[in-house]
XYZ file of C-alpha atoms in Angstrom:
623
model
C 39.370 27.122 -213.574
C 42.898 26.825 -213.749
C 45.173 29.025 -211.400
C 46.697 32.565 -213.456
C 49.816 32.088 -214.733
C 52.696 34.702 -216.786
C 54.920 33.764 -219.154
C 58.742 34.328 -218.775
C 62.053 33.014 -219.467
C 63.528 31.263 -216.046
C 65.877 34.316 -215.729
C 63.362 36.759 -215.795
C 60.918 34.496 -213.362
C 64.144 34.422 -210.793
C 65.060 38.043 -210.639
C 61.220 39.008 -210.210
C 60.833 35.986 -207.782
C 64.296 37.544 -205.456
C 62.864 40.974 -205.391
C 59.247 39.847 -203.693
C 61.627 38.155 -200.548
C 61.691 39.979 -197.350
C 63.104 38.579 -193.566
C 61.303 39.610 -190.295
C 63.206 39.614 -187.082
C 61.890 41.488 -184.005
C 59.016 43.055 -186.197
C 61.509 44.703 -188.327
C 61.121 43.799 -192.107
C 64.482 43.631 -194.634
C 64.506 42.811 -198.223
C 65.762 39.444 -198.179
C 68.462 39.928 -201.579
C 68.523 43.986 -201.786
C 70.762 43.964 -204.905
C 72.814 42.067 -207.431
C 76.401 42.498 -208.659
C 77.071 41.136 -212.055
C 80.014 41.007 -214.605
C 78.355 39.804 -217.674
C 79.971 37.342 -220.253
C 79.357 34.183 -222.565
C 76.578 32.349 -219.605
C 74.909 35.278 -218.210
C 74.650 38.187 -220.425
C 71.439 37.105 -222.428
C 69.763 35.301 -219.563
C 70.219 36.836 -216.184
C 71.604 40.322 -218.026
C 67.967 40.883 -219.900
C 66.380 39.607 -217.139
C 67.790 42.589 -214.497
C 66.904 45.339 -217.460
C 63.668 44.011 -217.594
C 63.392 44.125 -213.858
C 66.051 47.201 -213.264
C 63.394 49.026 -211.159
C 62.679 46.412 -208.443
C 66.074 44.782 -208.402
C 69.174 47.092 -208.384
C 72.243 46.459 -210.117
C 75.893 46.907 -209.320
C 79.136 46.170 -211.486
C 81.604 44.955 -210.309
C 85.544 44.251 -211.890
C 86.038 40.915 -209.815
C 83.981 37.870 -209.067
C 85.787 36.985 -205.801
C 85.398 40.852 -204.883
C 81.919 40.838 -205.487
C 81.150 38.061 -203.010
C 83.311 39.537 -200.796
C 81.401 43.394 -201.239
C 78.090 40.868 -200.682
C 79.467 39.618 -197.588
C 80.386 42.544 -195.666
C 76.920 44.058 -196.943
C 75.225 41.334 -194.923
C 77.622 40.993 -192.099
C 76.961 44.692 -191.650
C 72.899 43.820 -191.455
C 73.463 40.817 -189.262
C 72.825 38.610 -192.064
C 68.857 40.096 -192.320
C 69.717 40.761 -195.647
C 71.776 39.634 -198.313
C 72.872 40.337 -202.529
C 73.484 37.739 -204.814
C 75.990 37.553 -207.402
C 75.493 36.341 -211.242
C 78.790 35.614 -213.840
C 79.561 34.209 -216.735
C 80.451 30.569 -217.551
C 83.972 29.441 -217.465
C 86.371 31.708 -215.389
C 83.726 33.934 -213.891
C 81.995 31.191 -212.371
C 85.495 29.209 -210.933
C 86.550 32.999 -209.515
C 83.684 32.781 -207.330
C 84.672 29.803 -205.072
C 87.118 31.645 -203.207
C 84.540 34.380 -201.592
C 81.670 31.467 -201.430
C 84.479 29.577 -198.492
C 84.800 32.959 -197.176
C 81.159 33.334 -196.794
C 80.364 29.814 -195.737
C 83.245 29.428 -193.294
C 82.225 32.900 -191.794
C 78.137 31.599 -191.904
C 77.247 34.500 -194.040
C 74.310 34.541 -196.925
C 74.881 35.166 -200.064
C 73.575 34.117 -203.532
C 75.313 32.977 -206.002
C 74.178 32.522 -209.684
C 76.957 31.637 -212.287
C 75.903 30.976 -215.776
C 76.455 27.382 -217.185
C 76.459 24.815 -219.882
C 73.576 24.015 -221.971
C 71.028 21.740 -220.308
C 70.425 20.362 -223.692
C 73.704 19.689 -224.852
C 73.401 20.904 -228.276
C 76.266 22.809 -228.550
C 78.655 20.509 -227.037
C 81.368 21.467 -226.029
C 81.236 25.176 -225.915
C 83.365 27.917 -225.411
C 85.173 27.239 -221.723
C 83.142 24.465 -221.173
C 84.907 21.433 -218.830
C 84.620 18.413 -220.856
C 84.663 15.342 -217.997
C 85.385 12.094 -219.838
C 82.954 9.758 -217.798
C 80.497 12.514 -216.138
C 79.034 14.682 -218.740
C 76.286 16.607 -216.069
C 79.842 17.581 -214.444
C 80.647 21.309 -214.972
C 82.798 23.655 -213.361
C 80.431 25.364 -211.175
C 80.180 21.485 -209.349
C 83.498 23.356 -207.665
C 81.090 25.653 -205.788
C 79.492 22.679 -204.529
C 81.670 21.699 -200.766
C 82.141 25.508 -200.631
C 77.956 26.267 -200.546
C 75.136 25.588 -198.062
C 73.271 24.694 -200.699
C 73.448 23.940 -204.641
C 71.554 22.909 -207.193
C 71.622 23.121 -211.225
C 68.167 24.355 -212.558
C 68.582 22.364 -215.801
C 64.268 22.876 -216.807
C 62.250 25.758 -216.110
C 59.849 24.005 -213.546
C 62.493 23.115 -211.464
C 63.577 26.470 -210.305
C 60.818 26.937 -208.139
C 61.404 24.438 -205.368
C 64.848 25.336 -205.795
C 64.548 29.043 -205.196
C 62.502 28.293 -202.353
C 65.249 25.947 -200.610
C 67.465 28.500 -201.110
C 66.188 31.168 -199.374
C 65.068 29.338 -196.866
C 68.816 28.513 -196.143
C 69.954 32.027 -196.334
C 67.124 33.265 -194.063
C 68.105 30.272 -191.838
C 70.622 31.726 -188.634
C 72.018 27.990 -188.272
C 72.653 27.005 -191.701
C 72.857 30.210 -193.606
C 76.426 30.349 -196.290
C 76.635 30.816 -199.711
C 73.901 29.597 -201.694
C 74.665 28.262 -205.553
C 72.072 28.084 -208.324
C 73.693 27.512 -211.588
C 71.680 28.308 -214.356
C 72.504 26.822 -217.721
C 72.141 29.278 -220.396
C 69.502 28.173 -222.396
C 67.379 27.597 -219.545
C 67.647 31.146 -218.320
C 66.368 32.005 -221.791
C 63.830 29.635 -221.982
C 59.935 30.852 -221.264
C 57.535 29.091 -219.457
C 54.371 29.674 -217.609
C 54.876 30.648 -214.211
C 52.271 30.187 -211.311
C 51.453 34.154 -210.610
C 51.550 32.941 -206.268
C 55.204 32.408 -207.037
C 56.197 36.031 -207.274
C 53.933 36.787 -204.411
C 55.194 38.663 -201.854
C 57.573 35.923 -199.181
C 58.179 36.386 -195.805
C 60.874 34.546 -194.289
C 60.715 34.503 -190.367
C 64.263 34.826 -188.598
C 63.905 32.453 -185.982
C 64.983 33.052 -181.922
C 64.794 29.813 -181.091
C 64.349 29.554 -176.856
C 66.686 27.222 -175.010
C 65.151 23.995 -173.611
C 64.049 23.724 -170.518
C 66.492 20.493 -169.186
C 69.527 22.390 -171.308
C 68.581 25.254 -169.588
C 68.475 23.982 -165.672
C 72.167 21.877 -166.470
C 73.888 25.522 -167.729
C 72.422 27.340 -164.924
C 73.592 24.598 -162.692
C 77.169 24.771 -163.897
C 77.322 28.603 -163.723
C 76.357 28.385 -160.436
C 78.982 26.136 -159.221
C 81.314 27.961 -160.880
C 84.291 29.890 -159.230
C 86.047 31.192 -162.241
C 83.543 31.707 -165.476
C 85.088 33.219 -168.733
C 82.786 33.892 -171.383
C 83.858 33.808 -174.292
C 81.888 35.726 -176.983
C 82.171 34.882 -180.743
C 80.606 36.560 -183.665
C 76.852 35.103 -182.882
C 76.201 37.846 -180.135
C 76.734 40.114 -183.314
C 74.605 38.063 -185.708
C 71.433 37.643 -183.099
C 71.803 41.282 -182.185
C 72.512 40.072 -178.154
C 74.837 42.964 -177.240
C 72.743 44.215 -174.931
C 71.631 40.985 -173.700
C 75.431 40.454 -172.965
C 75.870 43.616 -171.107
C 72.789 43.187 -168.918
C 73.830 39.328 -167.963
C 77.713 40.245 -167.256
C 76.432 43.681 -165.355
C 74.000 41.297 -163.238
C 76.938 38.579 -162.438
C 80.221 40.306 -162.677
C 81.209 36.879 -165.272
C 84.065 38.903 -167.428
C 84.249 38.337 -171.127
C 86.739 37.631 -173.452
C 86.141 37.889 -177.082
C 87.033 36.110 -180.819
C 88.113 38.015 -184.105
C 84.307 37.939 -185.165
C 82.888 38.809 -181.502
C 84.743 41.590 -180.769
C 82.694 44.550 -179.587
C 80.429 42.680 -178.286
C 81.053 44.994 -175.235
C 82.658 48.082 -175.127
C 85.803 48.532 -174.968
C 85.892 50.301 -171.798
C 83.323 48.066 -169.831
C 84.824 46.760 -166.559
C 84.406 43.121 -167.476
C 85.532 43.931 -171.183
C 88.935 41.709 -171.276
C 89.674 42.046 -174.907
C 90.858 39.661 -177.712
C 91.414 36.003 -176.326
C 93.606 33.432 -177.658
C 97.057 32.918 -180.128
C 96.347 37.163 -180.651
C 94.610 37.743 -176.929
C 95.835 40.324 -174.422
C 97.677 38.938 -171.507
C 94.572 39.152 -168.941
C 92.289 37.018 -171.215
C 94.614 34.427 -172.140
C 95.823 34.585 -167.761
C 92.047 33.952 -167.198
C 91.719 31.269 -169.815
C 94.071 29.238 -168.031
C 92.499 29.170 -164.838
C 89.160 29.384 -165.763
C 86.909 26.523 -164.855
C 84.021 27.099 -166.881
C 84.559 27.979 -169.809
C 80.981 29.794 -171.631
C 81.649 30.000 -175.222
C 78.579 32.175 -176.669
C 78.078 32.331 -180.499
C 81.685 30.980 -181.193
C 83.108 28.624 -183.283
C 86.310 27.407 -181.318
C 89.070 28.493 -184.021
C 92.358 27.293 -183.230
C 93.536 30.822 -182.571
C 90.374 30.726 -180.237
C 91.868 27.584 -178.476
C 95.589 28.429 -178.656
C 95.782 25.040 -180.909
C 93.967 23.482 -178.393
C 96.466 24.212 -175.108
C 94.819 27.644 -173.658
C 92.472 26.009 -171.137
C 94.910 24.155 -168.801
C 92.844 24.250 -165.755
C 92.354 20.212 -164.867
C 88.442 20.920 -163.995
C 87.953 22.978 -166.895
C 84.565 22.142 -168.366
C 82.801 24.019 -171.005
C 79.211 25.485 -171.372
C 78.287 26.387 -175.028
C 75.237 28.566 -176.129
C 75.143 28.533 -179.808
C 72.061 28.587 -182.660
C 73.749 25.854 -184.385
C 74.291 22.305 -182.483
C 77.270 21.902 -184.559
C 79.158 24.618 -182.952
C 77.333 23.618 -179.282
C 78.746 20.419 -179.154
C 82.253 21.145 -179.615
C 84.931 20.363 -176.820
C 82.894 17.767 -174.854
C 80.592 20.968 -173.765
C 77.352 21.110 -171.860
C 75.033 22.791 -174.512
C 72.589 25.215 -174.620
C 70.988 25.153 -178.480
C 69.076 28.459 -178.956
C 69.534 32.048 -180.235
C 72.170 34.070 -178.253
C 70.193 36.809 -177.618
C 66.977 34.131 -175.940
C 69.731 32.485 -174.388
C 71.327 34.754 -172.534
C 68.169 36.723 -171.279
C 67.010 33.515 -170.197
C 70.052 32.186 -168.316
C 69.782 36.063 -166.876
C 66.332 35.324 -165.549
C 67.238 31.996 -163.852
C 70.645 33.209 -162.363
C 69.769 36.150 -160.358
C 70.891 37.407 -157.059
C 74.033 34.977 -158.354
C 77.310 36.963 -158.598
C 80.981 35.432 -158.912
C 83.338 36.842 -155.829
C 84.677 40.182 -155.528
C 88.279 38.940 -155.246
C 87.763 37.650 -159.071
C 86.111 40.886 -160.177
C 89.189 43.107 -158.357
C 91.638 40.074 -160.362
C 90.390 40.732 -163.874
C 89.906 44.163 -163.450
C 93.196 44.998 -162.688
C 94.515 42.943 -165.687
C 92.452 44.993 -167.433
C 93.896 48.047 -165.801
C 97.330 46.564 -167.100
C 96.505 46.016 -170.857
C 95.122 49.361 -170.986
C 98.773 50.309 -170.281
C 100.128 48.253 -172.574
C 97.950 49.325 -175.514
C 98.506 53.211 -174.702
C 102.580 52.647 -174.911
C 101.863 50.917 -178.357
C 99.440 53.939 -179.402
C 101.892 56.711 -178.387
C 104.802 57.747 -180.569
C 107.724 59.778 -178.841
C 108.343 61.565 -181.859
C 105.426 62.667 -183.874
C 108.178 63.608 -186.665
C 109.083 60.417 -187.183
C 108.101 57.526 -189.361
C 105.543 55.709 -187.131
C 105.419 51.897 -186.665
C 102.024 49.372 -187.585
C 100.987 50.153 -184.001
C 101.150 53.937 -183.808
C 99.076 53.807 -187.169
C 96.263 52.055 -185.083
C 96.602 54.606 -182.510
C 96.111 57.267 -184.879
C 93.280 55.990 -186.446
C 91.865 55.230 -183.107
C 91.782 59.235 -182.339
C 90.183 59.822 -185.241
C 87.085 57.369 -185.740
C 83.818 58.012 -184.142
C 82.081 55.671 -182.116
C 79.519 54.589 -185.432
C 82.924 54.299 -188.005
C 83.625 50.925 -189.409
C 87.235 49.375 -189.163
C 87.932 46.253 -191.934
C 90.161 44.038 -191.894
C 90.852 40.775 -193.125
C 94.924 39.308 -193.120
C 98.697 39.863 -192.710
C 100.233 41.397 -189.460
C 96.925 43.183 -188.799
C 94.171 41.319 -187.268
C 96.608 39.735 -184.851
C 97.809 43.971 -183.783
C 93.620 45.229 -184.302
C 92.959 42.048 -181.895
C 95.416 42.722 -179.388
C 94.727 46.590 -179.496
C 91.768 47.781 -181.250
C 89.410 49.886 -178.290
C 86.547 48.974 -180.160
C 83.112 51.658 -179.192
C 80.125 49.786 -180.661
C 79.144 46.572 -182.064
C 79.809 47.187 -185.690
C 83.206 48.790 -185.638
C 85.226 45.875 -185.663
C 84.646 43.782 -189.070
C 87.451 41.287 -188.671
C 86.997 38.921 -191.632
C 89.147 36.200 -189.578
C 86.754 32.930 -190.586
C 89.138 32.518 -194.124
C 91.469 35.527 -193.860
C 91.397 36.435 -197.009
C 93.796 38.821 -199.039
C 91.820 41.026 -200.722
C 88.656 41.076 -198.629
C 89.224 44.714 -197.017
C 88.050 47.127 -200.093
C 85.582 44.966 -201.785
C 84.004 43.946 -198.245
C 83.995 48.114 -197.352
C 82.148 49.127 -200.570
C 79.787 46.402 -198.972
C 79.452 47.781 -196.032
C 78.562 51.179 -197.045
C 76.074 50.001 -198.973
C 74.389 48.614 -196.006
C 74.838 51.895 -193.922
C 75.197 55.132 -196.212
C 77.091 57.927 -194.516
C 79.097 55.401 -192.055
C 82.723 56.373 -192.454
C 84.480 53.188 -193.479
C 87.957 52.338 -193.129
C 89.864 49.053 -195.150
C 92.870 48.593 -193.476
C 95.302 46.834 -196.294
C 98.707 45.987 -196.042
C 101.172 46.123 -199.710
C 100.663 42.424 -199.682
C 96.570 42.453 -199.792
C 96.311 45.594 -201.547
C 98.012 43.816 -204.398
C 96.056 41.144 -204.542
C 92.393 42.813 -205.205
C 92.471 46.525 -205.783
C 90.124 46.534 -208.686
C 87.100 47.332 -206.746
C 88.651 50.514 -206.167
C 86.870 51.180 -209.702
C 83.587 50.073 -208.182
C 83.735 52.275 -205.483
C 84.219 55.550 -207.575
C 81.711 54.412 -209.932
C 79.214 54.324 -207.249
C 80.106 57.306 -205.355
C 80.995 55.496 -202.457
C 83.636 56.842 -199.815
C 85.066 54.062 -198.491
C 88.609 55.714 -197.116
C 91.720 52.791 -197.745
C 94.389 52.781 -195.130
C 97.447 51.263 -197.114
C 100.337 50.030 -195.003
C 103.525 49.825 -197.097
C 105.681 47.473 -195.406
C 107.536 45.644 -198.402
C 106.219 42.501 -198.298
C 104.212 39.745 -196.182
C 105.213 40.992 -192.723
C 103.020 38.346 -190.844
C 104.002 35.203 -193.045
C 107.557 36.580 -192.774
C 107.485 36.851 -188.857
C 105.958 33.214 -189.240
C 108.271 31.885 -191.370
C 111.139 33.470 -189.040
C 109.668 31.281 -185.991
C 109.364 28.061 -187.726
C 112.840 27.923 -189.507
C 111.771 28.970 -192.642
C 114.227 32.121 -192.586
C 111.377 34.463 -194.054
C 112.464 32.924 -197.381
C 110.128 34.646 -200.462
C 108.116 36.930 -197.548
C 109.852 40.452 -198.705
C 109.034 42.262 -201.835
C 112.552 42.750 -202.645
C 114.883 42.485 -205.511
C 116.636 39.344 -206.209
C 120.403 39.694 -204.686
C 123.210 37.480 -206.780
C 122.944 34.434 -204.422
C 119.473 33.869 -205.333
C 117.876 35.546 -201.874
C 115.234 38.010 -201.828
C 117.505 40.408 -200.151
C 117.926 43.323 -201.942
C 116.525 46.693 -202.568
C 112.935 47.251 -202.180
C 111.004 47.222 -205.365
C 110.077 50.609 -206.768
C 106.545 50.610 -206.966
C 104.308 53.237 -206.144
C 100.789 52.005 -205.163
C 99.687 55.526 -203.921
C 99.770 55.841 -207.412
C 98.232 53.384 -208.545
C 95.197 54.018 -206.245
C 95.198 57.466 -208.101
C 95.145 56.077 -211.135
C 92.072 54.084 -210.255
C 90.161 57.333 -209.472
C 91.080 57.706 -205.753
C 91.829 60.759 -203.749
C 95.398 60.048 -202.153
C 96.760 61.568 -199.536
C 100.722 60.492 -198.524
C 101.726 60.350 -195.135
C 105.652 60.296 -194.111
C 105.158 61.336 -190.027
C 103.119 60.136 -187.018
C 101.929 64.330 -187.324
C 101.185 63.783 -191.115
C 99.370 60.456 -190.653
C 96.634 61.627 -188.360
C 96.455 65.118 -190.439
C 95.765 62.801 -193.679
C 93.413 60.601 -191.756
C 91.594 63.477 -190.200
C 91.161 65.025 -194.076
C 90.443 61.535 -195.192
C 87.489 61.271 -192.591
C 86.120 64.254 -193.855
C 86.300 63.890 -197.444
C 82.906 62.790 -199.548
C 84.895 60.707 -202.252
C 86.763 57.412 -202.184
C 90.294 57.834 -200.454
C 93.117 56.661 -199.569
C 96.058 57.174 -197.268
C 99.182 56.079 -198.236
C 101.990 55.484 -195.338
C 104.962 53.649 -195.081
C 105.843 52.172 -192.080
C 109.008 51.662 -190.037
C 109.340 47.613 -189.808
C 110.210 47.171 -186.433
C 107.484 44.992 -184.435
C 105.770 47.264 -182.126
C 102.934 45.060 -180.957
C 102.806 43.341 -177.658
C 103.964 39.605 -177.790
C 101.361 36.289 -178.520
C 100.056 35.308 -175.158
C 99.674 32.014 -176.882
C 101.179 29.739 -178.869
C 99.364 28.413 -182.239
C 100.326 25.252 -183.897
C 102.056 25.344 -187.636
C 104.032 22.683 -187.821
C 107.498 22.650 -188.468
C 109.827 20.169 -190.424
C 110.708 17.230 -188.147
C 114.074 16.583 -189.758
C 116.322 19.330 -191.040
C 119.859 20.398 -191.538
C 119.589 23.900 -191.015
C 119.994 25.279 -187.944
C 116.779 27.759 -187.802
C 114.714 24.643 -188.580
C 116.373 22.157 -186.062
C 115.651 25.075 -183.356
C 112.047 26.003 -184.238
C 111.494 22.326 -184.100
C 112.709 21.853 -181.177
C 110.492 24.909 -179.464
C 107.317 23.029 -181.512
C 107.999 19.974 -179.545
C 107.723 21.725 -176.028
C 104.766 23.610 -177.408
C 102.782 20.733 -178.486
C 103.511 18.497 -175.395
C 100.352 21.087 -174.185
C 97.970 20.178 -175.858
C 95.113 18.947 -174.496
C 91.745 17.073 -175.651
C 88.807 18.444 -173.772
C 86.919 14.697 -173.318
């Protein structure tokens, strides 16, 4: 007796296939891709588009206005989950599918799932070429999703029916997988997503993929505990893994039994409260003074769930102690290995119970707990001077925005941000108050991340208040999904920061002799600079016209009354403020390494070059 089978075209066997996969972790069960976003076009529309009609009541649907935005809304959806579930993405052919490539880096770079499935040429090369197709003169299987291919975790072109099933498989076993999870690319040539063919019924049976917490191994285990011990000045230094495996507590309860304080990366921040003794803040190029003080004299270095950026490393000169050595607990060997470290392969959250278990009585001295502490004590002081504003009447500075935002959230609101002057400010400054308030996309800081990636995220928690932080500079560069979010009723609240241009590149371009030359949005002056008046746009109104609420803020006192309204309101808003330009924000602790023209005839670039020279002569390879 042969097995049962039903008939369906590929695309319809794929969508009903995705909405039968579930993840487990911990007992608790999570549809494995909740959703898909779609723009549909010349690729998709017939194929993937019937398909999510036909199946509209087991797989929902949401439109989107940008590719790149809807791989970004996908990634902050599963970000938000800890990466237990995840939404795919389907396009067109042609420029829907090449817009993609930009959020699949972000999500790959950042280890975040999410499925991608742009539309493609015909497997059977009857009509040949057709309309946007990329005609390769000695590789005819070449198309343009084989762009998506050094950007994804995994790829594959289903060009026959029978093919997608080991290929669906593979995929979701690499987004269900915590050490190799990205984006994952299926292109689907468009008359194989129409084509039908008789489908084994077990393949749309109900799929559980197991989230692994791998345990460390024993001899791993013995050598970290062994270091720790010996120890006299620990850092750990906490990436975005403790997020990802859920370890927060595990964190707390290890650092509460051994008094080892803890610094934290762009993606691990909140990994402890804010106002936990051994809480030191950001580390690094954008650290607070007592991390990056500790850094240098640390001489073990515990790097937990981190990658080892360069703004992480300072560009590789932060850890100047001579008999540094590093100890690195991370689910992915990759990441382990780096900077000559002793490793410790396993899940964060395993990890650190374990290395709990086998340390205690064990507690570093009470002269290094009264050191760090009292840095802390000093940053705290720092970060209040750069909250307050003297005169709530006046036009408040980047820093005093923070502030004011910080005494409105609640301990459960979400704060996104993604690039410009901000994430090195929210680093420095931001108290965060639980472990999802941060959402620093820092892996690819990418323009244009903030509003998509916050229509994402309250998706993934309905009723969290959700603030995108955007600067002028970002906001132009993706507002579209402002659309999205009053289509789908979703009140994501935008922060917009008018500042007249790209304040961070500007300060950058400043330092390495580059005279902020084309940072301002500014009028062209008659010798050819970008020096004059500031451009009369309005983007308060253009958020209006996109179906916001807006709310315009001239005063520190009118800035936290619109923010206060904003929190409060049940549609998509935003609050428009211009900023006075001066730099408010505390100084880098740490240099990072752009390099800066060797030979020049200007004077700005034959000084920055010679600072870059003194700079670099720190660097140091951890062997």
């Amino acid at each position: 007796m042969s097995a049962p089978t039903r008939r369906l075209t590929t695309a319809q066997a794929l969508v009903r296939f995705l909405s039968a996969q579930y993840t487990e972790r911990d007992g608790v069960r999570r549809r494995l891709i909740a959703g898909t976003w779609g723009i549909f076009g010349h690729g998709n529309v017939a194929g993937v588009g019937q398909a999510l009609v036909e199946y509209a009541d087991v797989m929902p649907f949401h439109q989107g206005r940008n590719e790149q935005s809807m791989v970004h809304a996908a990634v902050g959806y599963a970000r938000h989950l800890n990466r237990l579930s995840a939404q795919a993405v389907t396009t067109s052919i042609g420029p829907g599918a090449t817009n993609l490539v930009t959020g699949a880096a972000l999500a790959t770079i950042n280890r975040l799932p999410v499925l991608l499935l742009p539309g493609d040429y015909f497997a059977s090369h009857a009509p040949d070429p057709l309309l946007q197709q990329l005609e390769h003169p000695v590789e005819a299987d070449v198309s343009v999703n084989d762009t998506l291919r050094p950007v994804s975790r995994y790829f594959d072109r289903i060009t026959r029916p029978e093919a997608l099933i080991p290929s669906a498989l593979q995929a979701m076993r690499v987004l269900a997988d915590p050490a190799e999870t990205g984006a994952v690319t299926l292109a689907l040539p468009q008359d194989v997503q129409a084509e039908a063919y008789d489908w084994p019924e077990e393949f749309f049976a109900e799929r559980v993929w197991s989230v692994r917490r791998p345990a460390p191994d024993p001899v791993e285990l013995a050598a970290a505990v062994e270091a720790i011990r010996s120890a006299e000045r620990p850092l750990i230094v906490a990436g975005g893994g403790v997020h990802h495996s859920e370890a927060e507590q595990a964190l707390k309860a290890f650092v509460e039994a051994t008094g080892i304080p803890v610094a934290s990366t762009q993606a691990g921040k909140g990994s402890l409260r804010h106002d936990h003794p051994a809480d030191l803040g950001g580390i690094g190029h954008t650290g607070t003074a007592v991390s990056d003080a500790l850094a240098r004299t640390a001489d073990l270095v515990i790097g937990v769930g981190t990658r080892y950026t360069d703004f992480t490393t300072a560009s590789g000169t932060l850890f100047r102690n001579p008999d540094v050595r590093f100890l690195n607990l991370n689910i992915t060997a990759f990441d382990a290995h780096k900077l000559a470290a002793r490793t410790l392969v396993c899940d964060a959250r395993s990890g650190l119970e374990r290395l709990a278990e086998e340390l205690a009585g064990h507690r570093v001295s009470e002269a290094y707990e009264a050191e760090y502490r009292a840095g802390k004590d000093r940053w705290d002081e720092v970060v209040e001077a750069a909250y307050r504003a003297a005169d709530e009447n006046a036009v408040p500075t980047q820093t005093q925005v923070l502030g004011a935002l910080d005494a409105t959230v609640g301990d459960d609101d979400v704060v996104i941000n993604a690039a410009g002057s901000l994430p090195g400010d929210l680093h420095k400054l931001w108290r965060s108050r639980s472990p999802r308030q941060y959402h620093l996309e820092y892996g690819y800081s990418c323009m244009g991340y903030e509003i998509p990636a916050g229509i994402g995220v309250q998706q993934a928690a309905p009723g969290t208040p959700v603030w995108a932080l955007v600067g002028d500079g970002t906001y132009l560069m993706m507002p579209t999904e402002i659309v999205t979010a009053v289509q789908e009723g979703l009140p994501v609240t935008i922060v917009l920061i008018q500042n007249h241009g790209y304040a961070s590149i500007g300060g950058l371009s400043e330092e390495t002799g580059g005279e902020r030359f084309g940072t301002a949005y500014r009028f062209r002056a008659a010798d050819g600079t970008f020096t004059g008046a500031p451009l009369p746009v309005d983007l308060a109104a253009n958020a209006a016209s996109l179906g916001m609420e807006v709310l315009r803020a001239k005063t520190v006192r009118e800035l936290r009354e619109a923010l206060a309204a904003a929190r409060a309101c049940d549609r998509p808003t935003c609050v428009y403020v211009e900023t006075d330009p001066a730099p408010t924000a505390p100084p880098a602790e740490a240099w990072w390494d752009v390099p800066v023209a060797e030979t020049a005839s200007r004077a700005a670039a034959v000084e920055a070059r010679e600072r870059y020279d003194r700079q670099v002569a720190d660097r140091r390879r951890h062997l």
